[in-house]
mmCIF file of C-alpha atoms and ligand atoms in Angstrom:
data_model
loop_
_atom_site.group_PDB
_atom_site.id
_atom_site.type_symbol
_atom_site.label_atom_id
_atom_site.label_comp_id
_atom_site.label_asym_id
_atom_site.label_seq_id
_atom_site.Cartn_x
_atom_site.Cartn_y
_atom_site.Cartn_z
ATOM 1 C CA MET A 243 9.654 25.286 37.312
ATOM 2 C CA ILE A 244 8.820 22.496 34.938
ATOM 3 C CA LYS A 245 5.261 21.738 33.986
ATOM 4 C CA VAL A 246 4.146 18.352 32.716
ATOM 5 C CA ASN A 247 2.082 17.812 29.604
ATOM 6 C CA GLY A 248 -1.320 18.478 31.149
ATOM 7 C CA ASN A 249 -3.043 16.268 28.609
ATOM 8 C CA TYR A 250 -1.651 13.232 30.407
ATOM 9 C CA LEU A 251 -3.419 14.349 33.567
ATOM 10 C CA LYS A 252 -6.739 14.163 31.762
ATOM 11 C CA LEU A 253 -6.405 10.398 31.226
ATOM 12 C CA PRO A 254 -8.815 8.619 33.558
ATOM 13 C CA GLY A 255 -7.083 5.804 35.480
ATOM 14 C CA SER A 256 -4.286 3.635 34.177
ATOM 15 C CA TYR A 257 -4.087 1.801 30.864
ATOM 16 C CA LEU A 258 -6.779 -0.909 30.658
ATOM 17 C CA PHE A 259 -4.434 -3.907 30.651
ATOM 18 C CA SER A 260 -2.278 -2.445 33.427
ATOM 19 C CA THR A 261 -5.406 -2.045 35.572
ATOM 20 C CA ILE A 262 -6.349 -5.663 34.937
ATOM 21 C CA ALA A 263 -2.814 -6.929 35.607
ATOM 22 C CA LYS A 264 -2.801 -5.084 38.939
ATOM 23 C CA ARG A 265 -6.159 -6.491 40.006
ATOM 24 C CA VAL A 266 -5.133 -10.009 39.045
ATOM 25 C CA SER A 267 -1.816 -9.865 40.874
ATOM 26 C CA GLU A 268 -3.592 -8.573 44.006
ATOM 27 C CA TYR A 269 -6.048 -11.455 43.745
ATOM 28 C CA LYS A 270 -3.239 -13.986 43.270
ATOM 29 C CA ALA A 271 -1.310 -12.588 46.236
ATOM 30 C CA ALA A 272 -4.405 -12.933 48.419
ATOM 31 C CA ASN A 273 -5.227 -16.412 47.061
ATOM 32 C CA PRO A 274 -1.895 -18.158 46.427
ATOM 33 C CA ASP A 275 -3.490 -21.616 46.221
ATOM 34 C CA ARG A 276 -5.772 -20.733 43.274
ATOM 35 C CA GLN A 277 -4.808 -21.616 39.687
ATOM 36 C CA VAL A 278 -5.759 -18.486 37.757
ATOM 37 C CA ILE A 279 -6.178 -18.840 33.992
ATOM 38 C CA SER A 280 -5.718 -15.731 31.899
ATOM 39 C CA LEU A 281 -7.868 -15.224 28.842
ATOM 40 C CA GLY A 282 -7.493 -11.471 29.306
ATOM 41 C CA ILE A 283 -4.787 -9.629 27.402
ATOM 42 C CA GLY A 284 -4.260 -10.964 23.885
ATOM 43 C CA ASP A 285 -0.855 -12.421 24.574
ATOM 44 C CA VAL A 286 0.274 -15.548 22.751
ATOM 45 C CA THR A 287 1.238 -18.761 24.544
ATOM 46 C CA GLN A 288 2.782 -20.923 21.808
ATOM 47 C CA PRO A 289 6.554 -20.847 21.251
ATOM 48 C CA LEU A 290 8.129 -19.195 18.220
ATOM 49 C CA SER A 291 8.153 -21.459 15.185
ATOM 50 C CA PRO A 292 11.272 -23.375 14.046
ATOM 51 C CA SER A 293 12.084 -21.172 11.035
ATOM 52 C CA VAL A 294 11.854 -18.036 13.179
ATOM 53 C CA ILE A 295 14.099 -19.578 15.818
ATOM 54 C CA SER A 296 16.730 -20.638 13.296
ATOM 55 C CA SER A 297 16.748 -17.139 11.721
ATOM 56 C CA LEU A 298 17.162 -15.610 15.164
ATOM 57 C CA HIS A 299 20.129 -17.916 15.837
ATOM 58 C CA GLU A 300 21.734 -17.147 12.483
ATOM 59 C CA ALA A 301 21.281 -13.405 12.943
ATOM 60 C CA VAL A 302 22.771 -13.518 16.442
ATOM 61 C CA ASP A 303 25.784 -15.443 15.105
ATOM 62 C CA GLU A 304 26.241 -12.872 12.341
ATOM 63 C CA MET A 305 26.273 -10.110 14.920
ATOM 64 C CA GLY A 306 29.166 -11.879 16.650
ATOM 65 C CA LYS A 307 31.447 -11.845 13.582
ATOM 66 C CA ARG A 308 33.366 -8.819 12.323
ATOM 67 C CA GLU A 309 32.423 -9.427 8.657
ATOM 68 C CA THR A 310 28.699 -9.714 9.291
ATOM 69 C CA PHE A 311 28.223 -7.470 12.321
ATOM 70 C CA ARG A 312 25.629 -4.696 11.853
ATOM 71 C CA GLY A 313 25.073 -1.488 13.755
ATOM 72 C CA TYR A 314 22.097 0.840 13.354
ATOM 73 C CA ALA A 315 19.375 -0.641 11.189
ATOM 74 C CA PRO A 316 17.990 1.556 8.385
ATOM 75 C CA ASP A 317 15.337 3.638 10.154
ATOM 76 C CA LEU A 318 12.589 2.593 7.732
ATOM 77 C CA GLY A 319 13.516 -1.099 7.739
ATOM 78 C CA TYR A 320 15.858 -3.469 5.902
ATOM 79 C CA ASP A 321 15.115 -3.913 2.209
ATOM 80 C CA PHE A 322 14.921 -7.701 2.546
ATOM 81 C CA LEU A 323 11.959 -7.383 4.911
ATOM 82 C CA ARG A 324 10.221 -4.474 3.179
ATOM 83 C CA LYS A 325 10.423 -6.417 -0.101
ATOM 84 C CA ALA A 326 9.020 -9.599 1.464
ATOM 85 C CA ILE A 327 6.128 -7.629 2.980
ATOM 86 C CA ALA A 328 5.291 -5.729 -0.215
ATOM 87 C CA LYS A 329 5.375 -8.937 -2.248
ATOM 88 C CA THR A 330 3.534 -11.308 0.102
ATOM 89 C CA ASP A 331 1.079 -9.126 1.968
ATOM 90 C CA TYR A 332 0.242 -6.792 -0.895
ATOM 91 C CA LYS A 333 1.300 -7.703 -4.444
ATOM 92 C CA GLU A 334 0.166 -11.326 -4.078
ATOM 93 C CA ARG A 335 -3.243 -10.015 -3.002
ATOM 94 C CA GLY A 336 -3.431 -7.633 -5.944
ATOM 95 C CA CYS A 337 -2.674 -4.524 -3.847
ATOM 96 C CA ASP A 338 -0.597 -1.784 -5.392
ATOM 97 C CA ILE A 339 1.874 -1.180 -2.553
ATOM 98 C CA ALA A 340 5.592 -0.659 -3.115
ATOM 99 C CA GLU A 341 8.316 -1.712 -0.706
ATOM 100 C CA ASP A 342 9.294 1.893 0.006
ATOM 101 C CA GLU A 343 5.767 2.538 1.257
ATOM 102 C CA VAL A 344 6.338 0.002 4.055
ATOM 103 C CA PHE A 345 7.779 1.344 7.329
ATOM 104 C CA VAL A 346 9.108 -1.374 9.626
ATOM 105 C CA SER A 347 8.722 -0.696 13.346
ATOM 106 C CA ASP A 348 8.841 -2.317 16.771
ATOM 107 C CA GLY A 349 5.155 -3.141 16.711
ATOM 108 C CA ALA A 350 1.614 -2.156 15.876
ATOM 109 C CA LYS A 351 0.901 -0.751 19.326
ATOM 110 C CA SER A 352 3.647 1.869 18.961
ATOM 111 C CA ASP A 353 2.606 2.723 15.419
ATOM 112 C CA SER A 354 -1.072 3.019 16.246
ATOM 113 C CA GLY A 355 -0.205 5.282 19.163
ATOM 114 C CA ASN A 356 2.367 7.367 17.310
ATOM 115 C CA ILE A 357 0.728 7.866 13.923
ATOM 116 C CA GLN A 358 -1.522 10.669 15.229
ATOM 117 C CA GLU A 359 1.600 12.841 15.641
ATOM 118 C CA ILE A 360 1.704 13.655 11.944
ATOM 119 C CA PHE A 361 -1.764 15.224 12.046
ATOM 120 C CA ASP A 362 -2.739 18.716 13.110
ATOM 121 C CA ALA A 363 -3.772 19.123 16.758
ATOM 122 C CA GLY A 364 -7.150 20.401 15.546
ATOM 123 C CA CYS A 365 -8.039 17.258 13.575
ATOM 124 C CA THR A 366 -11.126 15.445 14.790
ATOM 125 C CA ILE A 367 -11.061 11.708 15.331
ATOM 126 C CA ALA A 368 -13.744 9.063 14.984
ATOM 127 C CA VAL A 369 -13.431 5.681 16.619
ATOM 128 C CA CYS A 370 -15.489 2.531 16.636
ATOM 129 C CA ASP A 371 -17.034 1.962 20.032
ATOM 130 C CA PRO A 372 -15.865 -0.374 21.606
ATOM 131 C CA VAL A 373 -12.309 0.487 20.626
ATOM 132 C CA TYR A 374 -8.691 -0.572 21.225
ATOM 133 C CA PRO A 375 -7.831 1.990 23.938
ATOM 134 C CA VAL A 376 -4.525 3.079 22.364
ATOM 135 C CA TYR A 377 -6.273 5.073 19.624
ATOM 136 C CA VAL A 378 -8.153 7.281 22.063
ATOM 137 C CA ASP A 379 -5.470 7.521 24.763
ATOM 138 C CA SER A 380 -2.769 8.609 22.311
ATOM 139 C CA ASN A 381 -5.041 11.371 21.015
ATOM 140 C CA VAL A 382 -5.783 12.446 24.583
ATOM 141 C CA MET A 383 -2.024 12.776 25.137
ATOM 142 C CA ALA A 384 -1.874 14.937 22.022
ATOM 143 C CA GLY A 385 -4.628 17.223 23.331
ATOM 144 C CA ARG A 386 -7.034 16.417 20.532
ATOM 145 C CA THR A 387 -9.960 14.956 22.445
ATOM 146 C CA GLY A 388 -11.478 17.802 24.482
ATOM 147 C CA THR A 389 -12.865 17.111 27.925
ATOM 148 C CA TYR A 390 -13.838 13.830 29.524
ATOM 149 C CA ASP A 391 -17.279 13.195 30.921
ATOM 150 C CA ALA A 392 -16.922 10.488 33.556
ATOM 151 C CA LYS A 393 -20.665 9.857 33.546
ATOM 152 C CA THR A 394 -20.929 9.014 29.864
ATOM 153 C CA GLU A 395 -17.278 7.912 29.628
ATOM 154 C CA ARG A 396 -16.923 9.992 26.480
ATOM 155 C CA TRP A 397 -14.503 12.666 25.301
ATOM 156 C CA SER A 398 -16.195 15.781 23.973
ATOM 157 C CA ASN A 399 -14.138 15.949 20.744
ATOM 158 C CA VAL A 400 -14.193 12.268 19.869
ATOM 159 C CA ILE A 401 -16.812 10.924 17.501
ATOM 160 C CA TYR A 402 -17.923 7.527 18.794
ATOM 161 C CA MET A 403 -19.343 5.117 16.242
ATOM 162 C CA PRO A 404 -21.171 2.354 18.107
ATOM 163 C CA CYS A 405 -20.497 -1.132 16.779
ATOM 164 C CA THR A 406 -23.045 -3.444 18.274
ATOM 165 C CA ALA A 407 -25.060 -6.518 17.378
ATOM 166 C CA GLU A 408 -27.772 -4.147 16.043
ATOM 167 C CA ASN A 409 -25.529 -2.869 13.233
ATOM 168 C CA ASP A 410 -23.634 -6.128 12.799
ATOM 169 C CA PHE A 411 -20.595 -4.457 14.347
ATOM 170 C CA VAL A 412 -20.098 -2.257 11.279
ATOM 171 C CA PRO A 413 -19.826 1.471 12.068
ATOM 172 C CA GLU A 414 -22.336 3.816 10.501
ATOM 173 C CA PHE A 415 -21.207 7.088 8.941
ATOM 174 C CA PRO A 416 -21.172 9.792 11.618
ATOM 175 C CA LYS A 417 -23.227 13.001 11.422
ATOM 176 C CA GLU A 418 -20.123 15.215 11.691
ATOM 177 C CA THR A 419 -17.244 14.559 9.332
ATOM 178 C CA PRO A 420 -14.125 13.306 11.116
ATOM 179 C CA ASP A 421 -10.630 14.040 9.828
ATOM 180 C CA ILE A 422 -9.155 10.798 11.127
ATOM 181 C CA ILE A 423 -11.126 7.551 11.237
ATOM 182 C CA TYR A 424 -9.779 4.552 13.141
ATOM 183 C CA ILE A 425 -10.960 1.165 11.919
ATOM 184 C CA CYS A 426 -9.666 -2.145 13.246
ATOM 185 C CA SER A 427 -10.680 -5.206 11.241
ATOM 186 C CA PRO A 428 -10.730 -8.025 12.199
ATOM 187 C CA ASN A 429 -11.760 -6.153 15.266
ATOM 188 C CA ASN A 430 -10.248 -5.921 18.658
ATOM 189 C CA PRO A 431 -12.224 -6.302 20.919
ATOM 190 C CA THR A 432 -15.394 -7.663 19.287
ATOM 191 C CA GLY A 433 -13.687 -10.311 17.155
ATOM 192 C CA THR A 434 -15.936 -9.400 14.219
ATOM 193 C CA ALA A 435 -14.729 -8.290 10.769
ATOM 194 C CA MET A 436 -15.873 -5.942 8.013
ATOM 195 C CA ASP A 437 -16.601 -7.434 4.616
ATOM 196 C CA ARG A 438 -15.391 -5.973 1.305
ATOM 197 C CA ALA A 439 -18.608 -4.117 0.519
ATOM 198 C CA SER A 440 -18.696 -2.368 3.901
ATOM 199 C CA LEU A 441 -15.028 -1.419 3.808
ATOM 200 C CA GLN A 442 -15.335 -0.116 0.234
ATOM 201 C CA LYS A 443 -18.110 2.214 1.447
ATOM 202 C CA TRP A 444 -15.787 3.588 4.121
ATOM 203 C CA VAL A 445 -12.986 4.113 1.605
ATOM 204 C CA ASP A 446 -15.404 5.966 -0.678
ATOM 205 C CA TYR A 447 -16.634 8.032 2.278
ATOM 206 C CA ALA A 448 -13.069 8.965 3.286
ATOM 207 C CA ASN A 449 -12.146 10.004 -0.252
ATOM 208 C CA GLU A 450 -15.324 12.076 -0.648
ATOM 209 C CA HIS A 451 -14.879 13.830 2.710
ATOM 210 C CA GLY A 452 -11.097 14.281 2.707
ATOM 211 C CA SER A 453 -10.659 12.040 5.762
ATOM 212 C CA VAL A 454 -7.906 9.540 6.424
ATOM 213 C CA ILE A 455 -8.596 5.990 7.608
ATOM 214 C CA ILE A 456 -6.088 4.485 9.995
ATOM 215 C CA TYR A 457 -6.698 0.813 9.366
ATOM 216 C CA ASP A 458 -5.416 -1.581 11.994
ATOM 217 C CA ALA A 459 -5.077 -5.009 10.399
ATOM 218 C CA ALA A 460 -3.105 -6.641 13.216
ATOM 219 C CA TYR A 461 -5.415 -9.679 13.186
ATOM 220 C CA GLU A 462 -5.422 -10.173 9.424
ATOM 221 C CA ALA A 463 -3.921 -13.687 9.632
ATOM 222 C CA TYR A 464 -7.071 -14.907 11.415
ATOM 223 C CA ILE A 465 -9.432 -14.191 8.529
ATOM 224 C CA SER A 466 -11.200 -17.349 7.413
ATOM 225 C CA GLU A 467 -14.054 -15.968 5.315
ATOM 226 C CA GLU A 468 -13.611 -15.099 1.638
ATOM 227 C CA SER A 469 -15.778 -11.996 1.938
ATOM 228 C CA VAL A 470 -13.380 -10.338 4.411
ATOM 229 C CA PRO A 471 -10.499 -8.323 2.914
ATOM 230 C CA HIS A 472 -6.990 -8.881 4.286
ATOM 231 C CA SER A 473 -5.898 -5.343 3.500
ATOM 232 C CA ILE A 474 -7.666 -2.029 2.998
ATOM 233 C CA TYR A 475 -5.641 -1.671 -0.213
ATOM 234 C CA GLU A 476 -7.828 -4.383 -1.742
ATOM 235 C CA MET A 477 -10.404 -1.561 -1.922
ATOM 236 C CA GLU A 478 -10.469 0.788 -4.868
ATOM 237 C CA GLY A 479 -9.241 4.255 -3.919
ATOM 238 C CA ALA A 480 -7.579 3.266 -0.641
ATOM 239 C CA ARG A 481 -4.178 4.591 -1.726
ATOM 240 C CA THR A 482 -5.472 8.154 -1.422
ATOM 241 C CA CYS A 483 -7.134 7.801 1.970
ATOM 242 C CA ALA A 484 -5.697 4.964 4.051
ATOM 243 C CA ILE A 485 -2.784 4.070 6.292
ATOM 244 C CA GLU A 486 -2.513 0.401 7.277
ATOM 245 C CA ILE A 487 -0.902 -0.979 10.425
ATOM 246 C CA ARG A 488 0.213 -4.595 10.803
ATOM 247 C CA SER A 489 1.792 -6.727 13.485
ATOM 248 C CA PHE A 490 3.936 -9.860 13.734
ATOM 249 C CA SER A 491 2.699 -10.436 17.294
ATOM 250 C CA LYS A 492 -0.594 -12.075 16.579
ATOM 251 C CA ASN A 493 0.299 -14.195 13.549
ATOM 252 C CA ALA A 494 3.851 -15.303 14.370
ATOM 253 C CA GLY A 495 3.843 -14.918 18.154
ATOM 254 C CA PHE A 496 6.176 -11.897 18.345
ATOM 255 C CA THR A 497 4.570 -10.253 21.400
ATOM 256 C CA GLY A 498 7.883 -10.595 23.211
ATOM 257 C CA VAL A 499 10.066 -10.130 20.119
ATOM 258 C CA ARG A 500 8.513 -6.847 18.897
ATOM 259 C CA LEU A 501 8.061 -6.213 15.184
ATOM 260 C CA GLY A 502 5.380 -4.580 13.070
ATOM 261 C CA PHE A 503 4.958 -2.221 10.156
ATOM 262 C CA THR A 504 2.866 0.596 8.784
ATOM 263 C CA VAL A 505 2.061 1.303 5.167
ATOM 264 C CA VAL A 506 1.723 4.916 4.071
ATOM 265 C CA PRO A 507 1.058 5.183 0.318
ATOM 266 C CA LYS A 508 2.753 8.047 -1.480
ATOM 267 C CA ASP A 509 -0.597 9.147 -2.969
ATOM 268 C CA LEU A 510 -1.972 10.003 0.469
ATOM 269 C CA LYS A 511 -1.863 13.791 0.887
ATOM 270 C CA ASP A 512 -3.357 16.388 3.183
ATOM 271 C CA SER A 513 -5.593 19.230 1.966
ATOM 272 C CA ASP A 514 -2.493 21.303 1.030
ATOM 273 C CA GLY A 515 -1.008 18.465 -0.979
ATOM 274 C CA VAL A 516 1.600 17.482 1.627
ATOM 275 C CA ALA A 517 2.472 13.772 1.409
ATOM 276 C CA LEU A 518 1.944 11.917 4.685
ATOM 277 C CA HIS A 519 4.605 9.429 3.576
ATOM 278 C CA ALA A 520 7.288 12.113 3.852
ATOM 279 C CA LEU A 521 6.119 13.123 7.317
ATOM 280 C CA TRP A 522 6.067 9.569 8.662
ATOM 281 C CA ALA A 523 9.550 9.007 7.188
ATOM 282 C CA ARG A 524 10.697 12.213 8.919
ATOM 283 C CA ARG A 525 9.263 11.027 12.200
ATOM 284 C CA HIS A 526 10.958 7.632 11.903
ATOM 285 C CA GLY A 527 14.257 9.337 11.094
ATOM 286 C CA THR A 528 14.085 11.599 14.131
ATOM 287 C CA LYS A 529 12.550 9.341 16.758
ATOM 288 C CA PHE A 530 13.367 5.771 15.759
ATOM 289 C CA ASN A 531 16.633 3.968 15.073
ATOM 290 C CA GLY A 532 15.074 1.075 13.229
ATOM 291 C CA ALA A 533 13.834 -2.288 14.468
ATOM 292 C CA PRO A 534 16.822 -4.494 15.352
ATOM 293 C CA TYR A 535 18.405 -6.611 12.578
ATOM 294 C CA ILE A 536 17.835 -9.774 14.599
ATOM 295 C CA GLN A 537 14.079 -9.147 14.812
ATOM 296 C CA GLN A 538 13.839 -8.196 11.153
ATOM 297 C CA ARG A 539 15.574 -11.434 10.144
ATOM 298 C CA ALA A 540 13.029 -13.298 12.271
ATOM 299 C CA GLY A 541 10.299 -11.316 10.522
ATOM 300 C CA ALA A 542 11.657 -12.287 7.102
ATOM 301 C CA ALA A 543 11.533 -15.949 8.157
ATOM 302 C CA VAL A 544 7.779 -15.573 8.645
ATOM 303 C CA TYR A 545 7.531 -14.951 4.875
ATOM 304 C CA SER A 546 9.557 -18.043 3.869
ATOM 305 C CA PRO A 547 7.514 -21.037 2.628
ATOM 306 C CA GLU A 548 8.220 -22.872 5.913
ATOM 307 C CA GLY A 549 7.406 -19.758 7.924
ATOM 308 C CA ARG A 550 4.101 -19.292 6.148
ATOM 309 C CA ALA A 551 3.116 -22.908 6.846
ATOM 310 C CA GLU A 552 4.112 -22.536 10.492
ATOM 311 C CA THR A 553 2.089 -19.331 10.854
ATOM 312 C CA LYS A 554 -0.937 -21.128 9.438
ATOM 313 C CA ALA A 555 -0.493 -23.864 12.031
ATOM 314 C CA LEU A 556 -0.227 -21.328 14.864
ATOM 315 C CA VAL A 557 -3.347 -19.530 13.688
ATOM 316 C CA SER A 558 -5.245 -22.846 13.472
ATOM 317 C CA TYR A 559 -4.122 -23.735 16.985
ATOM 318 C CA TYR A 560 -5.601 -20.528 18.405
ATOM 319 C CA MET A 561 -8.719 -20.724 16.270
ATOM 320 C CA GLU A 562 -9.425 -24.166 17.732
ATOM 321 C CA ASN A 563 -9.527 -22.384 21.079
ATOM 322 C CA ALA A 564 -11.871 -19.778 19.624
ATOM 323 C CA LYS A 565 -14.245 -22.573 18.637
ATOM 324 C CA VAL A 566 -14.024 -24.216 22.066
ATOM 325 C CA ILE A 567 -14.836 -20.895 23.748
ATOM 326 C CA LYS A 568 -17.589 -19.956 21.348
ATOM 327 C CA ASP A 569 -19.309 -23.353 21.265
ATOM 328 C CA GLY A 570 -18.885 -23.919 24.990
ATOM 329 C CA LEU A 571 -20.399 -20.585 25.943
ATOM 330 C CA LYS A 572 -23.184 -20.769 23.380
ATOM 331 C CA ASP A 573 -24.072 -24.183 24.717
ATOM 332 C CA ALA A 574 -24.251 -22.733 28.198
ATOM 333 C CA GLY A 575 -26.719 -20.090 27.017
ATOM 334 C CA TYR A 576 -24.402 -17.128 26.487
ATOM 335 C CA THR A 577 -24.804 -14.788 23.521
ATOM 336 C CA VAL A 578 -21.440 -14.723 21.774
ATOM 337 C CA TYR A 579 -19.920 -12.910 18.798
ATOM 338 C CA GLY A 580 -16.620 -12.994 16.941
ATOM 339 C CA GLY A 581 -14.204 -15.900 16.973
ATOM 340 C CA VAL A 582 -14.544 -16.684 13.256
ATOM 341 C CA ASN A 583 -12.129 -14.205 11.656
ATOM 342 C CA ALA A 584 -10.363 -13.155 14.847
ATOM 343 C CA PRO A 585 -8.992 -14.697 18.029
ATOM 344 C CA TYR A 586 -11.426 -12.811 20.274
ATOM 345 C CA ILE A 587 -14.836 -13.816 21.560
ATOM 346 C CA TRP A 588 -17.194 -11.040 22.614
ATOM 347 C CA LEU A 589 -19.966 -12.161 24.904
ATOM 348 C CA ALA A 590 -22.955 -10.438 26.394
ATOM 349 C CA THR A 591 -22.716 -10.604 30.171
ATOM 350 C CA PRO A 592 -25.479 -12.676 31.800
ATOM 351 C CA GLU A 593 -28.549 -10.759 32.968
ATOM 352 C CA GLY A 594 -27.056 -7.500 31.710
ATOM 353 C CA MET A 595 -24.422 -7.554 34.430
ATOM 354 C CA LYS A 596 -21.910 -4.668 34.402
ATOM 355 C CA SER A 597 -18.694 -5.702 32.680
ATOM 356 C CA TRP A 598 -16.468 -5.104 35.708
ATOM 357 C CA ASP A 599 -18.901 -7.024 37.957
ATOM 358 C CA PHE A 600 -18.680 -9.945 35.561
ATOM 359 C CA PHE A 601 -14.891 -9.615 35.638
ATOM 360 C CA ASP A 602 -14.990 -10.007 39.446
ATOM 361 C CA ARG A 603 -17.437 -12.866 39.258
ATOM 362 C CA LEU A 604 -15.226 -14.750 36.793
ATOM 363 C CA LEU A 605 -12.032 -14.041 38.693
ATOM 364 C CA GLU A 606 -13.424 -14.960 42.092
ATOM 365 C CA GLY A 607 -15.850 -17.711 41.075
ATOM 366 C CA ALA A 608 -13.914 -19.410 38.274
ATOM 367 C CA ASN A 609 -10.383 -18.021 38.640
ATOM 368 C CA VAL A 610 -10.540 -16.956 35.010
ATOM 369 C CA VAL A 611 -9.373 -13.551 33.775
ATOM 370 C CA GLY A 612 -11.085 -11.819 30.876
ATOM 371 C CA THR A 613 -11.410 -8.219 29.756
ATOM 372 C CA PRO A 614 -14.434 -6.091 30.701
ATOM 373 C CA GLY A 615 -16.099 -4.669 27.610
ATOM 374 C CA SER A 616 -16.569 -1.246 29.182
ATOM 375 C CA GLY A 617 -12.783 -0.886 29.267
ATOM 376 C CA PHE A 618 -12.979 -0.519 25.483
ATOM 377 C CA GLY A 619 -15.566 2.228 25.461
ATOM 378 C CA PRO A 620 -19.129 3.066 26.454
ATOM 379 C CA SER A 621 -20.729 0.634 23.992
ATOM 380 C CA GLY A 622 -18.685 -2.171 25.528
ATOM 381 C CA GLU A 623 -20.680 -2.007 28.763
ATOM 382 C CA GLY A 624 -22.553 -5.258 29.315
ATOM 383 C CA TYR A 625 -20.010 -7.178 27.234
ATOM 384 C CA PHE A 626 -16.871 -9.129 27.962
ATOM 385 C CA ARG A 627 -13.880 -10.245 25.866
ATOM 386 C CA LEU A 628 -12.144 -13.606 26.030
ATOM 387 C CA THR A 629 -9.008 -14.297 24.050
ATOM 388 C CA ALA A 630 -8.255 -17.491 22.141
ATOM 389 C CA PHE A 631 -4.515 -17.074 22.704
ATOM 390 C CA GLY A 632 -4.356 -19.486 25.655
ATOM 391 C CA THR A 633 -3.171 -23.077 25.527
ATOM 392 C CA HIS A 634 -5.710 -25.753 24.562
ATOM 393 C CA GLU A 635 -5.619 -27.170 28.086
ATOM 394 C CA ASN A 636 -6.174 -23.853 29.860
ATOM 395 C CA THR A 637 -8.848 -22.768 27.420
ATOM 396 C CA ALA A 638 -10.852 -25.974 27.867
ATOM 397 C CA GLU A 639 -10.461 -25.750 31.642
ATOM 398 C CA ALA A 640 -11.494 -22.082 31.707
ATOM 399 C CA ILE A 641 -14.670 -22.827 29.759
ATOM 400 C CA ARG A 642 -15.453 -25.780 31.993
ATOM 401 C CA ARG A 643 -15.129 -23.497 35.023
ATOM 402 C CA ILE A 644 -17.221 -20.694 33.502
ATOM 403 C CA ARG A 645 -19.949 -23.180 32.628
ATOM 404 C CA SER A 646 -20.091 -24.496 36.160
ATOM 405 C CA LEU A 647 -20.416 -21.038 37.707
HETATM 406 C C1 MLT B 26 -5.162 -6.798 23.552
HETATM 407 O O1 MLT B 26 -5.281 -7.673 24.386
HETATM 408 O O2 MLT B 26 -6.070 -6.027 23.237
HETATM 409 C C2 MLT B 26 -3.867 -6.698 22.853
HETATM 410 O O3 MLT B 26 -3.021 -7.725 23.204
HETATM 411 C C3 MLT B 26 -3.232 -5.455 23.181
HETATM 412 C C4 MLT B 26 -2.124 -5.166 22.269
HETATM 413 O O4 MLT B 26 -1.901 -5.844 21.268
HETATM 414 O O5 MLT B 26 -1.456 -4.183 22.545
#
């Protein structure tokens, strides 16, 4: 008789965004005349930019000709893309990252869920709270998180580092030393970002304690303040303690195209001197056949001069929404955070309402979908996330409706 991986059975409920999607489609089915606006999942709404589209067309045409047809992509990524990434995202920012330290993938969600596989099952993890649910769920699946307490909504073997208005959304060093530390900056869900000084302290901490930082920089393109680093490798010593994950979804609108990458520096080693780079390469080789050529060509277009200008324009478009949401809600008396270096606005629910109650109130009273803060962890209770990835029209309308609640 087969037996399933029992760790999966420990997961409470379905994945956060699947739960929300289900509730929204039930609501829509019961209320077909209502125009529901989604500011829930961070999915983009603007079309792919012209240089991306023309690269996609060219690549498709190449695939249709015998001389330029390509089969399996190199499992770690095409050189043309790895080079463009190393040069633009790292060397131009003064970061010492080589192209063969860049692993191209089908997206940051997969990488942030899969990266834990290269660590021992006994490693302890620390997460910011609230947290992007993938980090915790993927470690639950790996059997690393202990038991779940439904009352406190905490796993016994996970170190939660509250990130709240009281600590300016910067995690404090935990009492116990974690082996793996997840940091997402600019942050999903709070929309806040760590400055250089704070991140340098975490890099120093990780090097002193022999921990690894898994740094999710998926929202890097949204940074507007000088004091916020674009990469953890801007910090001294990060090559020996940090893995960085990036996405094309949020900057270039690739949520439906799928492309991302992870950087694993060769200097990053475990306590026995084993290089994590070699392990991640081994994992890619065994479990991944490379992101498709067509997508990688589209990714390379993002790094062309035209592509870079188009990305800037896309980011500005969404950040105008962030301002509309932030200003509109502030004006209406809400306490709001984020929205300056990230496309997320994190608001305190009115009168300390439970996050899911506020979700219902917004859905039923304003026909607007957001994301309940408690879905991101215990410290998210009493908060709510709105995304700036909508259209200008829908965003303005959603805020108008929320204000008239
Ligand atoms: C979110 O809404 O948190 C993100 O879109 C989820 C993701 O990128 O996987």
